[in-house]
GROMACS .gro file of C-alpha atoms in nm:
model
  373
    1MET     CA    1  -3.048  -1.338   6.359
    2HIS     CA    2  -2.692  -1.200   6.360
    3ILE     CA    3  -2.421  -1.466   6.388
    4LEU     CA    4  -2.062  -1.351   6.422
    5GLY     CA    5  -1.787  -1.596   6.333
    6ILE     CA    6  -1.423  -1.560   6.435
    7SER     CA    7  -1.101  -1.751   6.373
    8GLY     CA    8  -0.765  -1.756   6.545
    9LEU     CA    9  -0.609  -1.862   6.875
   10HIS     CA   10  -0.481  -1.541   7.029
   11HIS     CA   11  -0.273  -1.705   7.305
   12ALA     CA   12  -0.099  -1.980   7.103
   13VAL     CA   13   0.228  -1.800   7.028
   14GLN     CA   14   0.228  -1.635   7.370
   15PHE     CA   15   0.211  -1.982   7.529
   16LYS     CA   16   0.495  -2.110   7.312
   17LYS     CA   17   0.721  -1.816   7.392
   18HIS     CA   18   0.659  -1.857   7.765
   19TYR     CA   19   0.727  -2.232   7.786
   20PHE     CA   20   0.987  -2.255   7.507
   21PRO     CA   21   1.180  -1.927   7.541
   22SER     CA   22   1.489  -2.032   7.343
   23LEU     CA   23   1.326  -2.105   7.007
   24THR     CA   24   1.396  -1.907   6.692
   25PRO     CA   25   1.144  -1.660   6.545
   26ARG     CA   26   1.074  -1.905   6.261
   27GLU     CA   27   0.999  -2.182   6.512
   28TYR     CA   28   0.743  -1.968   6.693
   29ARG     CA   29   0.551  -1.961   6.366
   30ILE     CA   30   0.487  -2.337   6.407
   31ALA     CA   31   0.159  -2.299   6.593
   32GLN     CA   32  -0.213  -2.304   6.537
   33GLY     CA   33  -0.433  -1.999   6.539
   34PHE     CA   34  -0.285  -1.768   6.278
   35ASP     CA   35  -0.496  -1.594   6.011
   36SER     CA   36  -0.751  -1.454   6.255
   37ALA     CA   37  -1.061  -1.307   6.096
   38ALA     CA   38  -1.428  -1.225   6.151
   39ALA     CA   39  -1.745  -1.273   5.948
   40LEU     CA   40  -2.107  -1.178   6.007
   41VAL     CA   41  -2.400  -1.381   5.876
   42THR     CA   42  -2.761  -1.265   5.900
   43ASP     CA   43  -3.098  -1.391   5.776
   44ASN     CA   44  -3.027  -1.194   5.458
   45GLY     CA   45  -2.695  -1.364   5.385
   46ILE     CA   46  -2.330  -1.280   5.443
   47ALA     CA   47  -2.312  -0.923   5.567
   48ALA     CA   48  -1.933  -0.893   5.597
   49ALA     CA   49  -1.613  -1.095   5.622
   50ILE     CA   50  -1.256  -0.973   5.661
   51ALA     CA   51  -0.918  -1.094   5.784
   52GLU     CA   52  -0.763  -0.907   6.075
   53GLU     CA   53  -0.438  -0.869   5.880
   54ARG     CA   54  -0.610  -0.639   5.630
   55LEU     CA   55  -0.687  -0.386   5.902
   56ILE     CA   56  -0.369  -0.394   6.110
   57ARG     CA   57  -0.112  -0.465   5.834
   58ASP     CA   58   0.034  -0.771   6.010
   59LYS     CA   59   0.036  -1.060   5.764
   60GLY     CA   60  -0.120  -1.379   5.895
   61THR     CA   61  -0.168  -1.234   6.242
   62ASN     CA   62  -0.294  -1.453   6.525
   63LEU     CA   63  -0.413  -1.158   6.734
   64PHE     CA   64  -0.772  -1.158   6.853
   65PRO     CA   65  -0.965  -1.012   6.555
   66ILE     CA   66  -1.113  -0.712   6.733
   67HIS     CA   67  -1.068  -0.479   6.434
   68ALA     CA   68  -1.229  -0.734   6.202
   69ILE     CA   69  -1.520  -0.776   6.444
   70LYS     CA   70  -1.578  -0.401   6.464
   71TYR     CA   71  -1.557  -0.375   6.085
   72CYS     CA   72  -1.825  -0.644   6.042
   73LEU     CA   73  -2.055  -0.479   6.295
   74GLU     CA   74  -2.011  -0.143   6.126
   75MET     CA   75  -2.082  -0.288   5.781
   76ALA     CA   76  -2.403  -0.446   5.909
   77GLY     CA   77  -2.502  -0.140   6.109
   78ILE     CA   78  -2.554  -0.330   6.434
   79SER     CA   79  -2.421  -0.308   6.789
   80PRO     CA   80  -2.240  -0.587   6.979
   81GLN     CA   81  -2.554  -0.636   7.187
   82GLN     CA   82  -2.741  -0.746   6.873
   83ILE     CA   83  -2.514  -1.046   6.812
   84SER     CA   84  -2.725  -1.360   6.853
   85SER     CA   85  -2.436  -1.608   6.862
   86LEU     CA   86  -2.060  -1.594   6.831
   87ALA     CA   87  -1.907  -1.895   6.655
   88HIS     CA   88  -1.538  -1.977   6.696
   89GLY     CA   89  -1.371  -2.210   6.444
   90PHE     CA   90  -1.205  -2.438   6.701
   91ALA     CA   91  -1.365  -2.680   6.948
   92TYR     CA   92  -1.108  -2.845   7.174
   93GLU     CA   93  -1.344  -2.922   7.464
   94PRO     CA   94  -1.426  -3.278   7.345
   95ALA     CA   95  -1.051  -3.351   7.341
   96LYS     CA   96  -0.978  -3.199   7.682
   97ALA     CA   97  -0.901  -3.537   7.842
   98LEU     CA   98  -0.609  -3.584   7.601
   99PHE     CA   99  -0.439  -3.279   7.753
  100GLU     CA  100  -0.452  -3.412   8.110
  101SER     CA  101  -0.165  -3.659   8.084
  102GLU     CA  102   0.111  -3.414   8.177
  103ALA     CA  103   0.146  -3.065   8.321
  104LEU     CA  104   0.257  -2.879   8.007
  105SER     CA  105  -0.039  -3.008   7.807
  106GLN     CA  106  -0.272  -2.907   8.088
  107HIS     CA  107  -0.130  -2.555   8.072
  108GLN     CA  108  -0.166  -2.553   7.694
  109TYR     CA  109  -0.534  -2.642   7.710
  110ALA     CA  110  -0.605  -2.393   7.988
  111GLU     CA  111  -0.409  -2.106   7.831
  112VAL     CA  112  -0.480  -2.158   7.460
  113TYR     CA  113  -0.765  -2.395   7.378
  114ASP     CA  114  -1.017  -2.345   7.659
  115PRO     CA  115  -1.318  -2.150   7.520
  116ALA     CA  116  -1.289  -1.931   7.828
  117ARG     CA  117  -0.990  -1.761   7.664
  118GLN     CA  118  -1.209  -1.642   7.375
  119ARG     CA  119  -1.476  -1.529   7.618
  120GLU     CA  120  -1.217  -1.327   7.813
  121CYS     CA  121  -1.112  -1.144   7.496
  122LEU     CA  122  -1.474  -1.067   7.412
  123GLU     CA  123  -1.545  -0.943   7.764
  124GLU     CA  124  -1.235  -0.723   7.754
  125HIS     CA  125  -1.347  -0.546   7.436
  126PHE     CA  126  -1.726  -0.562   7.486
  127PRO     CA  127  -1.778  -0.558   7.865
  128SER     CA  128  -2.145  -0.462   7.840
  129VAL     CA  129  -2.237  -0.784   7.656
  130ASP     CA  130  -2.307  -1.111   7.838
  131TRP     CA  131  -2.126  -1.371   7.626
  132THR     CA  132  -2.197  -1.667   7.855
  133ASN     CA  133  -2.458  -1.834   7.637
  134LYS     CA  134  -2.358  -1.681   7.304
  135LEU     CA  135  -2.018  -1.838   7.241
  136VAL     CA  136  -2.033  -2.157   7.031
  137SER     CA  137  -1.721  -2.364   6.960
  138VAL     CA  138  -1.737  -2.520   6.612
  139PRO     CA  139  -1.503  -2.811   6.527
  140HIS     CA  140  -1.232  -2.675   6.302
  141HIS     CA  141  -1.290  -2.900   6.002
  142LEU     CA  142  -1.667  -2.855   6.022
  143ALA     CA  143  -1.608  -2.479   6.001
  144HIS     CA  144  -1.390  -2.533   5.694
  145ALA     CA  145  -1.652  -2.765   5.545
  146ALA     CA  146  -1.936  -2.518   5.596
  147SER     CA  147  -1.729  -2.243   5.436
  148ALA     CA  148  -1.685  -2.457   5.125
  149PHE     CA  149  -2.021  -2.631   5.088
  150TYR     CA  150  -2.279  -2.365   5.169
  151PRO     CA  151  -2.147  -2.103   4.921
  152SER     CA  152  -2.087  -2.367   4.650
  153GLY     CA  153  -2.435  -2.373   4.500
  154PHE     CA  154  -2.433  -2.755   4.501
  155ASP     CA  155  -2.730  -2.943   4.649
  156GLU     CA  156  -2.504  -3.237   4.730
  157ALA     CA  157  -2.126  -3.271   4.724
  158LEU     CA  158  -1.823  -3.449   4.858
  159ILE     CA  159  -1.636  -3.211   5.087
  160VAL     CA  160  -1.266  -3.267   5.153
  161ILE     CA  161  -1.077  -3.067   5.414
  162THR     CA  162  -0.699  -3.106   5.419
  163ASP     CA  163  -0.472  -2.883   5.627
  164GLY     CA  164  -0.201  -2.893   5.890
  165MET     CA  165  -0.446  -3.004   6.154
  166GLY     CA  166  -0.775  -2.921   6.317
  167GLU     CA  167  -0.823  -3.039   6.673
  168LEU     CA  168  -0.719  -3.402   6.616
  169ASN     CA  169  -0.734  -3.462   6.240
  170SER     CA  170  -0.550  -3.340   5.932
  171MET     CA  171  -0.810  -3.459   5.679
  172THR     CA  172  -1.184  -3.483   5.709
  173ALA     CA  173  -1.408  -3.602   5.427
  174LEU     CA  174  -1.778  -3.527   5.444
  175VAL     CA  175  -2.090  -3.540   5.234
  176GLY     CA  176  -2.294  -3.222   5.232
  177ASP     CA  177  -2.663  -3.222   5.147
  178ARG     CA  178  -2.984  -3.046   5.245
  179SER     CA  179  -2.980  -3.213   5.586
  180GLY     CA  180  -2.632  -3.095   5.680
  181LEU     CA  181  -2.270  -3.213   5.686
  182HIS     CA  182  -2.192  -3.582   5.740
  183ILE     CA  183  -1.839  -3.708   5.814
  184ILE     CA  184  -1.739  -4.022   5.621
  185GLN     CA  185  -1.361  -4.045   5.675
  186GLU     CA  186  -1.080  -3.885   5.876
  187ILE     CA  187  -0.700  -3.896   5.889
  188PRO     CA  188  -0.525  -3.813   6.220
  189ALA     CA  189  -0.303  -3.508   6.259
  190PHE     CA  190  -0.001  -3.734   6.309
  191HIS     CA  191  -0.019  -3.816   5.936
  192SER     CA  192  -0.068  -3.466   5.802
  193LEU     CA  193   0.012  -3.386   5.440
  194GLY     CA  194  -0.018  -3.018   5.527
  195ILE     CA  195   0.246  -3.045   5.798
  196LEU     CA  196   0.469  -3.252   5.568
  197TYR     CA  197   0.455  -2.973   5.311
  198GLY     CA  198   0.516  -2.719   5.588
  199VAL     CA  199   0.825  -2.900   5.721
  200PHE     CA  200   0.973  -2.911   5.371
  201THR     CA  201   0.892  -2.540   5.349
  202LEU     CA  202   1.108  -2.493   5.661
  203TYR     CA  203   1.382  -2.713   5.517
  204LEU     CA  204   1.389  -2.499   5.203
  205GLY     CA  205   1.446  -2.186   5.413
  206PHE     CA  206   1.093  -2.045   5.417
  207ASP     CA  207   0.843  -1.992   5.699
  208PHE     CA  208   0.613  -2.271   5.812
  209GLY     CA  209   0.244  -2.195   5.775
  210MET     CA  210   0.320  -1.882   5.573
  211ASP     CA  211   0.544  -1.950   5.275
  212GLU     CA  212   0.412  -2.277   5.134
  213TYR     CA  213   0.298  -2.082   4.830
  214LYS     CA  214   0.664  -2.000   4.760
  215VAL     CA  215   0.747  -2.370   4.749
  216MET     CA  216   0.454  -2.426   4.513
  217GLY     CA  217   0.586  -2.143   4.296
  218LEU     CA  218   0.940  -2.282   4.308
  219ALA     CA  219   0.833  -2.630   4.196
  220PRO     CA  220   0.786  -2.558   3.821
  221TYR     CA  221   1.156  -2.467   3.799
  222GLY     CA  222   1.260  -2.812   3.918
  223ASN     CA  223   1.271  -3.170   3.797
  224ALA     CA  224   1.010  -3.363   3.994
  225ARG     CA  225   1.154  -3.702   3.896
  226ARG     CA  226   1.485  -3.637   4.072
  227TYR     CA  227   1.347  -3.660   4.428
  228PHE     CA  228   0.992  -3.792   4.385
  229ASN     CA  229   1.071  -4.148   4.495
  230GLN     CA  230   1.281  -4.036   4.791
  231ILE     CA  231   1.008  -3.804   4.920
  232MET     CA  232   0.739  -4.063   4.848
  233GLU     CA  233   0.925  -4.299   5.086
  234PHE     CA  234   0.795  -4.079   5.367
  235VAL     CA  235   0.430  -4.143   5.272
  236HIS     CA  236   0.266  -4.486   5.270
  237LEU     CA  237  -0.052  -4.498   5.060
  238LYS     CA  238  -0.319  -4.737   5.190
  239PRO     CA  239  -0.582  -4.930   4.992
  240ASP     CA  240  -0.867  -4.737   5.158
  241GLY     CA  241  -0.748  -4.410   5.005
  242THR     CA  242  -0.577  -4.283   5.320
  243TYR     CA  243  -0.205  -4.261   5.395
  244VAL     CA  244   0.036  -4.270   5.687
  245ILE     CA  245   0.349  -4.059   5.732
  246PRO     CA  246   0.596  -4.241   5.964
  247LEU     CA  247   0.843  -3.953   5.921
  248PHE     CA  248   0.681  -3.761   6.207
  249ALA     CA  249   0.790  -4.032   6.452
  250HIS     CA  250   1.136  -3.874   6.427
  251ASN     CA  251   1.009  -3.594   6.652
  252LYS     CA  252   1.104  -3.761   6.981
  253SER     CA  253   1.073  -3.486   7.242
  254ARG     CA  254   0.810  -3.223   7.316
  255GLU     CA  255   1.051  -2.959   7.184
  256ASP     CA  256   1.085  -3.164   6.865
  257VAL     CA  257   0.707  -3.161   6.828
  258GLU     CA  258   0.704  -2.783   6.870
  259THR     CA  259   0.986  -2.726   6.618
  260HIS     CA  260   1.001  -3.038   6.395
  261ARG     CA  261   1.375  -3.050   6.460
  262GLY     CA  262   1.368  -3.431   6.461
  263VAL     CA  263   1.209  -3.441   6.116
  264LEU     CA  264   1.442  -3.170   5.985
  265LYS     CA  265   1.745  -3.378   6.096
  266THR     CA  266   1.607  -3.668   5.894
  267LEU     CA  267   1.561  -3.447   5.588
  268ALA     CA  268   1.915  -3.313   5.631
  269ALA     CA  269   2.053  -3.667   5.640
  270LYS     CA  270   1.874  -3.750   5.314
  271PHE     CA  271   1.899  -3.425   5.118
  272GLY     CA  272   2.182  -3.229   5.280
  273VAL     CA  273   2.200  -2.920   5.500
  274PRO     CA  274   1.874  -2.719   5.512
  275ARG     CA  275   1.880  -2.394   5.317
  276HIS     CA  276   1.944  -2.078   5.519
  277PRO     CA  277   1.667  -1.821   5.457
  278GLU     CA  278   1.918  -1.575   5.310
  279ALA     CA  279   2.103  -1.826   5.092
  280ASP     CA  280   2.065  -1.849   4.717
  281LEU     CA  281   1.817  -2.096   4.574
  282THR     CA  282   1.990  -2.379   4.391
  283GLN     CA  283   1.868  -2.631   4.135
  284GLN     CA  284   1.859  -2.889   4.413
  285HIS     CA  285   1.613  -2.676   4.609
  286MET     CA  286   1.396  -2.641   4.300
  287ASP     CA  287   1.408  -3.016   4.237
  288ILE     CA  288   1.308  -3.091   4.598
  289ALA     CA  289   1.017  -2.848   4.569
  290ALA     CA  290   0.910  -3.012   4.244
  291GLY     CA  291   0.929  -3.361   4.396
  292LEU     CA  292   0.731  -3.250   4.700
  293GLN     CA  293   0.463  -3.093   4.481
  294ALA     CA  294   0.434  -3.414   4.279
  295VAL     CA  295   0.400  -3.620   4.598
  296LEU     CA  296   0.123  -3.393   4.725
  297GLN     CA  297  -0.059  -3.427   4.393
  298ALA     CA  298  -0.026  -3.807   4.397
  299CYS     CA  299  -0.157  -3.831   4.754
  300GLN     CA  300  -0.452  -3.601   4.691
  301LEU     CA  301  -0.557  -3.790   4.377
  302HIS     CA  302  -0.521  -4.122   4.563
  303LEU     CA  303  -0.748  -3.991   4.838
  304LEU     CA  304  -1.006  -3.833   4.608
  305GLN     CA  305  -1.039  -4.136   4.380
  306HIS     CA  306  -1.130  -4.348   4.680
  307LEU     CA  307  -1.364  -4.089   4.830
  308LYS     CA  308  -1.551  -4.046   4.504
  309ARG     CA  309  -1.609  -4.421   4.481
  310ARG     CA  310  -1.716  -4.437   4.844
  311SER     CA  311  -1.948  -4.136   4.838
  312GLY     CA  312  -2.083  -4.161   4.484
  313GLN     CA  313  -2.078  -3.782   4.465
  314GLN     CA  314  -2.028  -3.598   4.136
  315TYR     CA  315  -1.940  -3.259   4.287
  316LEU     CA  316  -1.643  -3.164   4.505
  317CYS     CA  317  -1.593  -2.887   4.760
  318MET     CA  318  -1.255  -2.820   4.919
  319ALA     CA  319  -1.110  -2.601   5.193
  320GLY     CA  320  -0.826  -2.611   5.444
  321GLY     CA  321  -0.477  -2.474   5.392
  322THR     CA  322  -0.379  -2.747   5.146
  323ALA     CA  323  -0.665  -2.633   4.920
  324LEU     CA  324  -0.471  -2.309   4.870
  325ASN     CA  325  -0.232  -2.508   4.651
  326CYS     CA  326  -0.375  -2.402   4.317
  327THR     CA  327  -0.139  -2.627   4.122
  328VAL     CA  328  -0.288  -2.935   4.287
  329ASN     CA  329  -0.636  -2.790   4.241
  330GLY     CA  330  -0.567  -2.760   3.870
  331VAL     CA  331  -0.454  -3.123   3.853
  332ILE     CA  332  -0.776  -3.232   4.026
  333HIS     CA  333  -0.987  -3.023   3.789
  334ARG     CA  334  -0.813  -3.160   3.480
  335SER     CA  335  -0.848  -3.517   3.606
  336ARG     CA  336  -1.226  -3.494   3.542
  337LEU     CA  337  -1.287  -3.698   3.854
  338PHE     CA  338  -1.577  -3.468   3.936
  339ARG     CA  339  -1.839  -3.298   3.723
  340ASN     CA  340  -1.764  -2.968   3.892
  341MET     CA  341  -1.574  -2.841   4.195
  342PHE     CA  342  -1.581  -2.542   4.428
  343ILE     CA  343  -1.287  -2.430   4.640
  344GLN     CA  344  -1.349  -2.175   4.911
  345PRO     CA  345  -1.134  -1.873   4.814
  346ALA     CA  346  -1.050  -1.818   5.182
  347ALA     CA  347  -0.948  -2.182   5.217
  348GLY     CA  348  -0.708  -2.109   5.503
  349ASP     CA  349  -0.804  -2.054   5.864
  350ASP     CA  350  -0.940  -1.706   5.798
  351GLY     CA  351  -1.223  -1.879   5.611
  352THR     CA  352  -1.326  -2.069   5.924
  353ALA     CA  353  -1.469  -1.745   6.062
  354LEU     CA  354  -1.726  -1.750   5.782
  355GLY     CA  355  -1.766  -2.127   5.802
  356ALA     CA  356  -1.826  -2.128   6.177
  357ALA     CA  357  -2.098  -1.864   6.139
  358LEU     CA  358  -2.264  -2.054   5.852
  359TYR     CA  359  -2.247  -2.380   6.048
  360VAL     CA  360  -2.420  -2.226   6.350
  361GLN     CA  361  -2.681  -2.060   6.131
  362CYS     CA  362  -2.765  -2.399   5.981
  363ARG     CA  363  -2.789  -2.559   6.325
  364LEU     CA  364  -3.017  -2.287   6.461
  365ALA     CA  365  -3.237  -2.279   6.151
  366PRO     CA  366  -3.227  -2.632   6.004
  367HIS     CA  367  -3.221  -2.540   5.639
  368ARG     CA  368  -2.947  -2.441   5.399
  369PRO     CA  369  -2.817  -2.094   5.497
  370SER     CA  370  -2.926  -1.812   5.270
  371LEU     CA  371  -2.633  -1.658   5.086
  372LYS     CA  372  -2.817  -1.376   4.913
  373GLY     CA  373  -2.608  -1.070   4.837
   0.00000   0.00000   0.00000
């Protein structure tokens, strides 16, 4: 069995540029499908995994990962014809009806999310292979979850996926055990901590979905107490461990949704003019970053405390872009909430290539995937 996993949405930025031609380069970065990658899983374990950016020198690229695919095949010494299944770390088909309400959303589904787009890319590069029955769409957060749980070494664990968004959700909590992955709680994309952090990243003059690590690195230079309460006003913690973020309701138009201009206007009214990317960093910027980081930590601990009580699990696995925030990860580790924890090193969307392949392997052979080697 040779299962190839891929990540990325090759047509996402192309769609945005076509239908929203007047946006800025930084606003075109606000899209799903970056960090394309490929991974190959066989009966003997993980044969290869690599991000497309490593081979084409384009950081965070959303291009179809053809070079990564060829690299994985070469490492395993197999031909494209020997691929048993191809797993893609997005599955928008179950949500297709939600895109039928207006014409632009219909175009978005047809041009970006329809699995036929992935099949077209495969047929373009590997025309001699019949991909009709080989392509499997794996729900985004299940791909993240598989990437974290199966390599963890834990027999059972709580799995928490937090990112910008998958198909419809921004947080999915699961329990992983020998029988598979079982969802226990979700938070919709409209209340995304990952997007909140990303919008503040934009406000501070950095790139959304790319430079959040810079904000994390800026935070230790600031005073978290100065803006913690003001930023926390944007997040309402609920007794069940979840949260809502009414701030996103300030995005009134479709263009606002694509750019977060409505939210950025609200931040400007509260904190002042957004920083220009070339402007100097001030103490205020550092204090905002510190406050934001503290809010993220508070929300994650609030969520995890509830999920631990609900699941009864002693071990934690994490993935999703928010799990790349190593400062928060350190806070969780030092809290001693869990006996041990495993965070997928490729916690971003590149890791869903591996996770999608592992998920399909588990479905085809109902036992824990072998990760030898």
